[in-house]
Amino acid sequence: MPCPAIDLEPYKAEITALYQRNEPVAAIQDYLKESFNLQLSKRTLESRLQEWGLLHQDRTVSINTDVQARIKVLFFQVGLEDKDILYVLHQEGVTLAPCTLRRMRKSLGLVRRTDSPFERQRQTEAILQALIEESEKGKIQGFGRGLLHQYIRTKGHIITRARLFQAYRTTFPDRVFARRHQLQRQRGEYIVPGPNFLWSVDGYMKLEPYGIEIYAGIDAYSRYIIWIYCGITTRTAISVLNQFLDIVETVQLQPQKIRSDHGSERGRFQDIYLQLQQAALYKSRTYFRTLKDKGLFSKSCTADQIALLSIYIPIIRTEIYGYVELWNVHQIRKQRNRPNSVAGKPYILYHHPKEGVRGYGLPIKQEVLDIQRQSVHRFDIDEYLPEETLRFCRTVLLGIGFDPERPPPLQPEDEAAPFRTIYLELREIISFHIDLFVEPFLGLLSRPTAGRRSNPEVD
């Protein structure tokens, strides 16, 4: 009795997509077997392709360059393993067989490990040099295994996490000991069913004595940092509300719940802000304190505040945003003492949760959002100096060859006091200009104190 014909119509769209992406017939066979437990002979598959009018079609010689670029991003910037890359690509409408992805990675030079002793030695030497350079920049202070591996990977270095951390521990044993000591603390635990069920919000005020404040929102399930704000005001209701409305409008959804300043989620922010302080802010905080101790900065002095904000806020924002990108793609390991903590990369846990985990975000209505916008005194939360004051400072800084949006690399001897000479020169110029009492009149932005309007005008 002949075998019953296999119905491939339910899989036609995927088979067609694979074939038109230049997948070999053997690769399509592997994909169908791995994904649907469907075992086909080469002859059967080719026969069906011929029936569909595909077998003799001209196919592209190479995989789409956009797909190649996306694979590079997912490999280096996001740091995904092959199964996760395939999962994300599939959700984005690109279907590849596992063997095809492996072949593409190798053709792009994206090899995870090597058995060549010469290549391993070259990798080790390059990594040691990179660790020293990044340490001198203050970029990897306080990093654990996951963050360190992800950071080095985003710089284009391919090395296993174990080999990388061994090199780090050999080079900086005191930092490894200090981090282990800091982690000996008790933290609470909470259970969240999925992304956008609960957003936790909190602020970092260690730079507040110098006029700089930081506020962030994190998804409690994935630990994905949804937004972070760096500016001059975080402790006013209008600032926090505007931050929230901005992100809600951007992502077009809102969480089921929001929690602030209490509960076990505070431990999550302690982790994030501790890492942030050590990786991106500890040098700034130490340096600002030194300026204050030496009488070179006072929060009561307008010239001091203007000079510090105009030079360092753009730099600190760049460092913070870079850290957030790194945090969102680093690997969170399973924790024996916190069994309900979800392991994985925040980016994947938030944007591509595993099967069985649903998103809890609530859709927003634009008309409701517009009403909310009208009900608050709108102000630009990204502003940190009045427009005329900022323009004056930019003109002066560019005149002396310094652009705070694109600062030059620091020399090793200047790491402890970044751009101190520029700060002192600008400070003196601003002070002299203020004393002249001529236009443009320089000053600071006033903090918003109002919240909702009592009677918003709504059409």
JSON list of N, CA and C in Angstrom, two decimals, residues 190 192 194-200 218-221 226 255-259 265 360:
[
{"chain": "A", "resi": 190, "resn": "TYR", "atom": "N", "xyz": [9.85, 39.43, 44.87]},
{"chain": "A", "resi": 190, "resn": "TYR", "atom": "CA", "xyz": [8.45, 39.59, 44.54]},
{"chain": "A", "resi": 190, "resn": "TYR", "atom": "C", "xyz": [8.19, 38.83, 43.25]},
{"chain": "A", "resi": 192, "resn": "VAL", "atom": "N", "xyz": [6.14, 38.65, 39.63]},
{"chain": "A", "resi": 192, "resn": "VAL", "atom": "CA", "xyz": [5.44, 39.40, 38.61]},
{"chain": "A", "resi": 192, "resn": "VAL", "atom": "C", "xyz": [5.19, 38.46, 37.44]},
{"chain": "A", "resi": 194, "resn": "GLY", "atom": "N", "xyz": [4.45, 38.88, 34.14]},
{"chain": "A", "resi": 194, "resn": "GLY", "atom": "CA", "xyz": [4.92, 39.13, 32.78]},
{"chain": "A", "resi": 194, "resn": "GLY", "atom": "C", "xyz": [5.25, 40.59, 32.55]},
{"chain": "A", "resi": 195, "resn": "PRO", "atom": "N", "xyz": [5.76, 40.93, 31.35]},
{"chain": "A", "resi": 195, "resn": "PRO", "atom": "CA", "xyz": [6.14, 42.30, 31.03]},
{"chain": "A", "resi": 195, "resn": "PRO", "atom": "C", "xyz": [4.96, 43.26, 31.13]},
{"chain": "A", "resi": 196, "resn": "ASN", "atom": "N", "xyz": [5.27, 44.46, 31.60]},
{"chain": "A", "resi": 196, "resn": "ASN", "atom": "CA", "xyz": [4.31, 45.57, 31.69]},
{"chain": "A", "resi": 196, "resn": "ASN", "atom": "C", "xyz": [3.17, 45.32, 32.68]},
{"chain": "A", "resi": 197, "resn": "PHE", "atom": "N", "xyz": [3.36, 44.33, 33.56]},
{"chain": "A", "resi": 197, "resn": "PHE", "atom": "CA", "xyz": [2.40, 44.19, 34.66]},
{"chain": "A", "resi": 197, "resn": "PHE", "atom": "C", "xyz": [2.70, 45.25, 35.73]},
{"chain": "A", "resi": 198, "resn": "LEU", "atom": "N", "xyz": [3.97, 45.45, 36.01]},
{"chain": "A", "resi": 198, "resn": "LEU", "atom": "CA", "xyz": [4.37, 46.41, 37.04]},
{"chain": "A", "resi": 198, "resn": "LEU", "atom": "C", "xyz": [5.61, 47.16, 36.58]},
{"chain": "A", "resi": 199, "resn": "TRP", "atom": "N", "xyz": [5.55, 48.48, 36.62]},
{"chain": "A", "resi": 199, "resn": "TRP", "atom": "CA", "xyz": [6.72, 49.32, 36.41]},
{"chain": "A", "resi": 199, "resn": "TRP", "atom": "C", "xyz": [7.13, 49.91, 37.76]},
{"chain": "A", "resi": 200, "resn": "SER", "atom": "N", "xyz": [8.40, 49.80, 38.09]},
{"chain": "A", "resi": 200, "resn": "SER", "atom": "CA", "xyz": [8.92, 50.41, 39.30]},
{"chain": "A", "resi": 200, "resn": "SER", "atom": "C", "xyz": [9.68, 51.68, 38.91]},
{"chain": "A", "resi": 218, "resn": "ILE", "atom": "N", "xyz": [11.61, 50.98, 35.45]},
{"chain": "A", "resi": 218, "resn": "ILE", "atom": "CA", "xyz": [12.07, 49.64, 35.10]},
{"chain": "A", "resi": 218, "resn": "ILE", "atom": "C", "xyz": [10.89, 48.69, 35.11]},
{"chain": "A", "resi": 219, "resn": "ASP", "atom": "N", "xyz": [10.84, 47.80, 34.13]},
{"chain": "A", "resi": 219, "resn": "ASP", "atom": "CA", "xyz": [9.82, 46.77, 34.12]},
{"chain": "A", "resi": 219, "resn": "ASP", "atom": "C", "xyz": [10.20, 45.71, 35.15]},
{"chain": "A", "resi": 220, "resn": "ALA", "atom": "N", "xyz": [9.32, 45.45, 36.10]},
{"chain": "A", "resi": 220, "resn": "ALA", "atom": "CA", "xyz": [9.67, 44.60, 37.24]},
{"chain": "A", "resi": 220, "resn": "ALA", "atom": "C", "xyz": [9.87, 43.14, 36.84]},
{"chain": "A", "resi": 221, "resn": "TYR", "atom": "N", "xyz": [9.20, 42.68, 35.80]},
{"chain": "A", "resi": 221, "resn": "TYR", "atom": "CA", "xyz": [9.35, 41.28, 35.40]},
{"chain": "A", "resi": 221, "resn": "TYR", "atom": "C", "xyz": [10.70, 41.03, 34.72]},
{"chain": "A", "resi": 226, "resn": "ILE", "atom": "N", "xyz": [13.02, 50.92, 31.08]},
{"chain": "A", "resi": 226, "resn": "ILE", "atom": "CA", "xyz": [12.13, 51.45, 30.06]},
{"chain": "A", "resi": 226, "resn": "ILE", "atom": "C", "xyz": [12.50, 52.87, 29.69]},
{"chain": "A", "resi": 255, "resn": "PRO", "atom": "N", "xyz": [1.48, 50.32, 31.84]},
{"chain": "A", "resi": 255, "resn": "PRO", "atom": "CA", "xyz": [1.49, 49.11, 32.67]},
{"chain": "A", "resi": 255, "resn": "PRO", "atom": "C", "xyz": [0.20, 48.96, 33.45]},
{"chain": "A", "resi": 256, "resn": "GLN", "atom": "N", "xyz": [0.01, 47.76, 33.99]},
{"chain": "A", "resi": 256, "resn": "GLN", "atom": "CA", "xyz": [-1.13, 47.55, 34.86]},
{"chain": "A", "resi": 256, "resn": "GLN", "atom": "C", "xyz": [-0.97, 48.33, 36.16]},
{"chain": "A", "resi": 257, "resn": "LYS", "atom": "N", "xyz": [0.27, 48.38, 36.69]},
{"chain": "A", "resi": 257, "resn": "LYS", "atom": "CA", "xyz": [0.52, 49.04, 37.97]},
{"chain": "A", "resi": 257, "resn": "LYS", "atom": "C", "xyz": [1.84, 49.77, 37.92]},
{"chain": "A", "resi": 258, "resn": "ILE", "atom": "N", "xyz": [1.98, 50.77, 38.81]},
{"chain": "A", "resi": 258, "resn": "ILE", "atom": "CA", "xyz": [3.23, 51.50, 38.99]},
{"chain": "A", "resi": 258, "resn": "ILE", "atom": "C", "xyz": [3.51, 51.53, 40.48]},
{"chain": "A", "resi": 259, "resn": "ARG", "atom": "N", "xyz": [4.78, 51.33, 40.83]},
{"chain": "A", "resi": 259, "resn": "ARG", "atom": "CA", "xyz": [5.15, 51.34, 42.25]},
{"chain": "A", "resi": 259, "resn": "ARG", "atom": "C", "xyz": [6.40, 52.20, 42.41]},
{"chain": "A", "resi": 265, "resn": "GLU", "atom": "N", "xyz": [10.92, 45.92, 45.24]},
{"chain": "A", "resi": 265, "resn": "GLU", "atom": "CA", "xyz": [11.52, 46.32, 43.99]},
{"chain": "A", "resi": 265, "resn": "GLU", "atom": "C", "xyz": [12.63, 47.33, 44.20]},
{"chain": "A", "resi": 360, "resn": "TYR", "atom": "N", "xyz": [1.34, 42.32, 29.64]},
{"chain": "A", "resi": 360, "resn": "TYR", "atom": "CA", "xyz": [0.20, 42.86, 30.38]},
{"chain": "A", "resi": 360, "resn": "TYR", "atom": "C", "xyz": [-0.03, 44.35, 30.10]}
]
